[in-house]
Short mmCIF file of C-alpha atoms and ligand atoms in Angstrom, two decimals:
data_model
loop_
_atom_site.label_atom_id
_atom_site.label_comp_id
_atom_site.label_asym_id
_atom_site.label_seq_id
_atom_site.Cartn_x
_atom_site.Cartn_y
_atom_site.Cartn_z
CA MET A 22 0.14 0.35 -0.25
CA LYS A 23 1.47 2.87 -0.88
CA VAL A 24 0.27 6.52 0.33
CA ASP A 25 2.73 9.50 -0.23
CA ARG A 26 1.97 11.61 2.89
CA ILE A 27 0.92 10.01 5.80
CA PRO A 28 -0.74 12.65 8.32
CA THR A 29 0.08 12.06 12.34
CA HIS A 30 -3.26 12.84 13.90
CA VAL A 31 -6.41 12.05 12.32
CA ALA A 32 -9.64 13.07 14.05
CA ILE A 33 -13.43 10.92 12.90
CA ILE A 34 -16.83 11.79 13.69
CA MET A 35 -17.94 8.35 12.89
CA ASP A 36 -21.86 9.27 12.10
CA GLY A 37 -25.26 8.04 10.34
CA ASN A 38 -25.63 4.45 12.44
CA GLY A 39 -28.94 5.11 13.34
CA ARG A 40 -29.45 5.63 9.87
CA TRP A 41 -27.62 2.97 8.55
CA ALA A 42 -30.04 0.86 10.70
CA LYS A 43 -33.23 2.12 10.36
CA MET A 44 -32.92 1.49 6.46
CA ARG A 45 -32.76 -1.92 7.32
CA GLY A 46 -35.53 -1.68 9.81
CA LEU A 47 -33.21 -2.52 12.91
CA SER A 48 -32.81 -0.74 16.02
CA ARG A 49 -30.04 2.16 16.43
CA ASN A 50 -28.04 0.23 18.59
CA VAL A 51 -27.30 -2.50 16.28
CA GLY A 52 -26.31 -0.22 14.07
CA HIS A 53 -23.73 1.38 16.62
CA ARG A 54 -22.54 -2.13 17.17
CA VAL A 55 -21.77 -3.11 12.78
CA GLY A 56 -20.33 0.46 13.74
CA ALA A 57 -17.51 -0.76 16.22
CA GLU A 58 -16.21 -3.32 13.00
CA SER A 59 -15.49 0.45 11.32
CA VAL A 60 -13.82 1.08 14.39
CA ARG A 61 -11.47 -2.00 14.65
CA ASP A 62 -10.88 -1.72 10.23
CA VAL A 63 -9.61 2.08 10.83
CA ILE A 64 -7.05 1.07 13.93
CA ARG A 65 -5.83 -1.47 11.78
CA VAL A 66 -4.79 0.19 9.07
CA SER A 67 -3.85 3.53 11.13
CA LEU A 68 -0.91 1.13 12.72
CA GLU A 69 -0.14 -0.37 9.32
CA LEU A 70 0.24 3.29 8.18
CA GLY A 71 2.10 4.97 11.31
CA ILE A 72 0.01 6.82 12.01
CA LYS A 73 0.31 7.65 15.30
CA TYR A 74 -2.67 9.39 17.18
CA LEU A 75 -5.92 8.61 16.24
CA THR A 76 -9.50 10.32 17.72
CA LEU A 77 -12.97 8.99 18.17
CA PHE A 78 -16.21 10.74 18.57
CA ALA A 79 -17.54 7.89 20.51
CA PHE A 80 -20.17 10.13 22.26
CA SER A 81 -21.85 14.05 22.41
CA THR A 82 -22.25 16.07 25.36
CA GLU A 83 -25.13 16.10 23.62
CA ASN A 84 -25.72 12.27 23.40
CA TRP A 85 -26.91 12.20 26.41
CA ASN A 86 -30.52 13.53 25.33
CA ARG A 87 -30.77 10.55 22.94
CA PRO A 88 -33.98 7.54 24.26
CA GLU A 89 -32.57 6.76 27.58
CA GLU A 90 -32.54 2.55 26.13
CA GLU A 91 -30.03 3.69 23.17
CA VAL A 92 -28.04 5.68 25.59
CA ARG A 93 -27.66 2.66 27.85
CA GLY A 94 -26.87 0.69 24.70
CA LEU A 95 -23.90 2.65 23.56
CA MET A 96 -22.69 2.61 27.07
CA HIS A 97 -22.11 -0.95 27.36
CA LEU A 98 -21.24 -1.39 23.72
CA LEU A 99 -18.13 0.93 25.07
CA LYS A 100 -17.36 -0.91 28.36
CA GLY A 101 -17.65 -4.57 26.43
CA LEU A 102 -15.29 -3.34 23.89
CA LEU A 103 -13.20 -1.87 26.75
CA GLN A 104 -13.03 -4.96 27.80
CA ASN A 105 -13.25 -7.18 24.93
CA GLU A 106 -10.50 -5.04 22.83
CA VAL A 107 -8.57 -3.71 25.72
CA GLU A 108 -5.41 -7.31 25.21
CA PHE A 109 -5.46 -6.51 21.54
CA ILE A 110 -4.55 -2.88 21.79
CA TYR A 111 -1.90 -3.58 24.88
CA ARG A 112 -0.33 -6.31 22.32
CA GLU A 113 -0.29 -4.13 19.23
CA GLY A 114 0.92 -0.94 21.60
CA ILE A 115 -1.75 1.73 21.22
CA SER A 116 -2.58 3.29 24.25
CA ILE A 117 -6.08 4.44 24.77
CA ARG A 118 -6.62 7.64 26.00
CA VAL A 119 -10.14 9.56 26.76
CA ILE A 120 -11.27 13.16 26.60
CA GLY A 121 -14.40 14.29 27.94
CA ARG A 122 -16.37 15.14 30.72
CA LEU A 123 -16.18 11.81 31.75
CA GLY A 124 -17.41 12.80 35.69
CA ARG A 125 -20.92 11.82 34.41
CA LEU A 126 -20.40 7.99 32.68
CA PRO A 127 -22.03 5.92 34.80
CA GLY A 128 -19.92 3.67 37.05
CA ASP A 129 -18.90 0.85 36.02
CA VAL A 130 -17.75 2.50 32.74
CA LEU A 131 -15.68 4.67 34.30
CA LYS A 132 -13.84 1.96 36.02
CA VAL A 133 -13.07 -0.01 32.05
CA VAL A 134 -12.13 3.19 30.83
CA LYS A 135 -9.49 3.83 33.85
CA LYS A 136 -7.93 0.44 33.71
CA ALA A 137 -8.00 0.07 29.98
CA MET A 138 -5.79 3.84 30.44
CA GLU A 139 -3.46 2.44 33.08
CA LEU A 140 -2.62 -0.89 31.27
CA THR A 141 -1.87 0.81 28.17
CA GLU A 142 -0.25 4.10 29.39
CA ASP A 143 3.25 3.48 28.58
CA ASN A 144 2.53 2.38 24.85
CA SER A 145 3.56 4.43 22.16
CA LYS A 146 2.60 3.06 18.72
CA LEU A 147 0.00 4.52 18.34
CA TYR A 148 -2.43 7.32 20.62
CA LEU A 149 -6.00 5.94 20.48
CA TYR A 150 -8.32 8.76 21.94
CA LEU A 151 -11.77 8.21 22.34
CA ALA A 152 -13.80 11.66 23.04
CA ILE A 153 -16.04 10.25 25.28
CA SER A 154 -19.19 12.96 26.92
CA TYR A 155 -16.97 15.20 25.22
CA GLY A 156 -18.17 18.86 23.75
CA GLY A 157 -15.50 21.17 21.72
CA ARG A 158 -16.85 24.56 24.11
CA ALA A 159 -17.10 22.07 27.00
CA GLU A 160 -13.73 21.99 26.74
CA ILE A 161 -12.41 25.12 26.06
CA VAL A 162 -15.03 26.44 29.16
CA ASP A 163 -13.18 24.16 31.90
CA ALA A 164 -9.50 25.41 30.30
CA VAL A 165 -10.66 28.15 31.34
CA ASN A 166 -12.61 27.23 34.42
CA ARG A 167 -8.68 25.72 35.41
CA ILE A 168 -6.74 29.02 34.67
CA ILE A 169 -9.13 31.10 36.31
CA SER A 170 -8.42 28.92 38.60
CA GLU A 171 -4.68 28.89 38.86
CA GLY A 172 -4.86 32.98 39.19
CA ARG A 173 -3.94 33.50 35.80
CA ARG A 174 -4.88 37.20 34.50
CA GLU A 175 -3.56 36.43 31.20
CA ILE A 176 -2.37 33.10 28.83
CA ASP A 177 -1.65 33.29 24.88
CA GLU A 178 -1.92 30.24 22.49
CA GLU A 179 0.56 28.10 23.13
CA SER A 180 0.14 27.75 27.00
CA PHE A 181 -3.53 27.62 26.60
CA ARG A 182 -3.05 24.47 24.72
CA LYS A 183 -1.47 22.74 27.87
CA TYR A 184 -5.24 23.08 29.54
CA LEU A 185 -6.98 21.47 27.11
CA TYR A 186 -8.18 17.74 27.40
CA ALA A 187 -4.43 16.68 25.77
CA PRO A 188 -2.41 19.17 25.39
CA GLU A 189 0.12 16.23 24.15
CA ALA A 190 -1.26 15.18 21.22
CA PRO A 191 -0.67 17.49 18.28
CA ASP A 192 -3.49 18.95 16.43
CA PRO A 193 -5.23 16.68 14.16
CA ASP A 194 -4.23 16.95 10.12
CA LEU A 195 -6.95 15.70 8.67
CA LEU A 196 -10.76 15.18 10.09
CA ILE A 197 -13.13 12.75 8.07
CA ARG A 198 -16.48 12.67 8.63
CA THR A 199 -19.14 10.31 7.44
CA ALA A 200 -22.98 9.88 6.47
CA GLY A 201 -23.16 12.89 4.63
CA GLU A 202 -23.41 16.33 6.98
CA LYS A 203 -21.06 18.77 6.58
CA ARG A 204 -20.63 20.31 10.00
CA ILE A 205 -18.06 20.11 12.78
CA SER A 206 -20.79 19.60 16.04
CA ASN A 207 -18.74 20.54 18.52
CA PHE A 208 -16.00 18.87 18.05
CA LEU A 209 -12.10 19.41 19.18
CA LEU A 210 -13.01 23.82 18.09
CA TRP A 211 -9.95 24.48 19.34
CA GLN A 212 -8.20 21.74 17.37
CA LEU A 213 -9.06 22.07 14.20
CA ALA A 214 -8.26 25.71 13.13
CA TYR A 215 -5.97 24.20 10.04
CA THR A 216 -6.72 20.94 9.87
CA GLU A 217 -7.97 19.72 6.36
CA LEU A 218 -11.92 18.72 6.20
CA TYR A 219 -12.95 15.18 4.56
CA PHE A 220 -16.68 14.82 4.42
CA THR A 221 -18.24 11.32 2.81
CA ASP A 222 -21.93 10.37 2.17
CA THR A 223 -20.41 6.77 3.58
CA LEU A 224 -22.55 5.87 6.76
CA TRP A 225 -20.14 4.85 9.61
CA PRO A 226 -21.06 1.07 9.71
CA ASP A 227 -19.49 0.67 5.57
CA PHE A 228 -16.63 3.29 5.88
CA ARG A 229 -14.13 0.03 6.38
CA ARG A 230 -10.66 -0.26 5.32
CA ASP A 231 -10.86 0.84 1.41
CA GLU A 232 -12.52 3.75 2.31
CA PHE A 233 -10.44 5.09 4.80
CA ILE A 234 -7.53 4.75 3.08
CA GLU A 235 -8.62 6.53 0.20
CA ALA A 236 -9.72 9.33 2.54
CA ILE A 237 -5.56 9.25 3.48
CA GLU A 238 -4.98 9.22 0.09
CA ASP A 239 -7.11 12.32 -0.58
CA TYR A 240 -5.56 13.70 2.31
CA SER A 241 -1.55 13.18 1.36
CA ARG A 242 -2.58 14.55 -2.19
CA ARG A 243 -3.59 18.97 -1.05
CA ILE A 244 -0.65 20.88 -0.30
CA ARG A 245 -1.79 22.46 3.00
CA ARG A 246 -0.79 26.10 3.37
CA PHE A 247 -1.78 27.53 6.83
CA GLY A 248 -1.97 31.15 6.03
CA ARG A 249 0.56 31.66 3.74
CA VAL A 250 1.94 30.84 0.20
CA VAL A 251 3.06 28.10 -0.98
CA GLU A 252 4.75 27.61 -4.41
CA GLU A 253 3.71 24.36 -6.73
C1 FPP B 6 -23.24 8.58 15.18
O1 FPP B 6 -24.19 7.91 14.57
C2 FPP B 6 -22.55 7.70 16.51
C3 FPP B 6 -22.65 7.97 17.25
C4 FPP B 6 -22.96 8.35 18.40
C5 FPP B 6 -21.76 6.33 18.16
C6 FPP B 6 -20.33 5.96 17.45
C7 FPP B 6 -19.99 4.68 18.76
C8 FPP B 6 -19.36 3.43 17.82
C9 FPP B 6 -18.81 3.00 17.01
C10 FPP B 6 -18.81 2.38 19.06
C11 FPP B 6 -18.05 2.23 18.93
C12 FPP B 6 -17.25 3.08 19.43
C13 FPP B 6 -15.51 3.06 19.73
C14 FPP B 6 -14.50 3.90 20.26
C15 FPP B 6 -15.57 1.93 21.06
P1 FPP B 6 -25.85 8.26 14.45
O2 FPP B 6 -26.77 7.65 15.88
O3 FPP B 6 -25.40 9.79 15.16
O4 FPP B 6 -26.32 7.80 13.36
P2 FPP B 6 -27.44 9.07 12.66
O5 FPP B 6 -27.04 10.46 12.40
O6 FPP B 6 -27.50 7.92 11.33
O7 FPP B 6 -28.50 9.04 13.53
#
């Protein structure tokens, strides 16, 4: 497999599980379960290509407003995946990290999340960030509140970054959103300032290996300018 320029950090809004299920007369939670297979595919390809950071939007702060049964199903799925896959994740050299307001997670889910993070914390082949109970504005507000509580009166961009949930991660090079919507939906608001955006109509459960590689190839063809003039 040959891709010219591999992004260091890929972020993904995994949208369309519900529509995928509805089209088949299945429950939304079945859509999420099949979507988890796509998560496996993008993790495998990331390892193969040498992508170092992968951030997946698994559950937003707004998702708490979904029907109780769906929220319970998603929490159960997250817990089960982390429990069942943590050995594989550890062996492959993946480090799991979680960003978001974790305080809202059910106790049993939080426990499994913490255990997975602790077990894999020294791994460094791929940093897998799961955005759970995550909102971009919430992240910025949390940062500002920490800054205030430390009594700081002034801040610049570089020091502000240190207060974000994952200050060690570089900004994403590429954001992928599936299922046709062309929105950021409160994901990584600070970090996406210069990120290349890739939108596809494919629903997340159908977004597998080949399409992920296609997105990376598309990225590798783009010239990034960061607001400057670049000779072509
Ligand atoms: C959006 O589809 C998807 C979600 C809210 C959940 C994504 C979660 C997974 C794929 C589970 C596995 C994840 C990890 C990282 C272990 P939607 O329900 O908004 O779809 P719709 O827009 O068609 O309704």
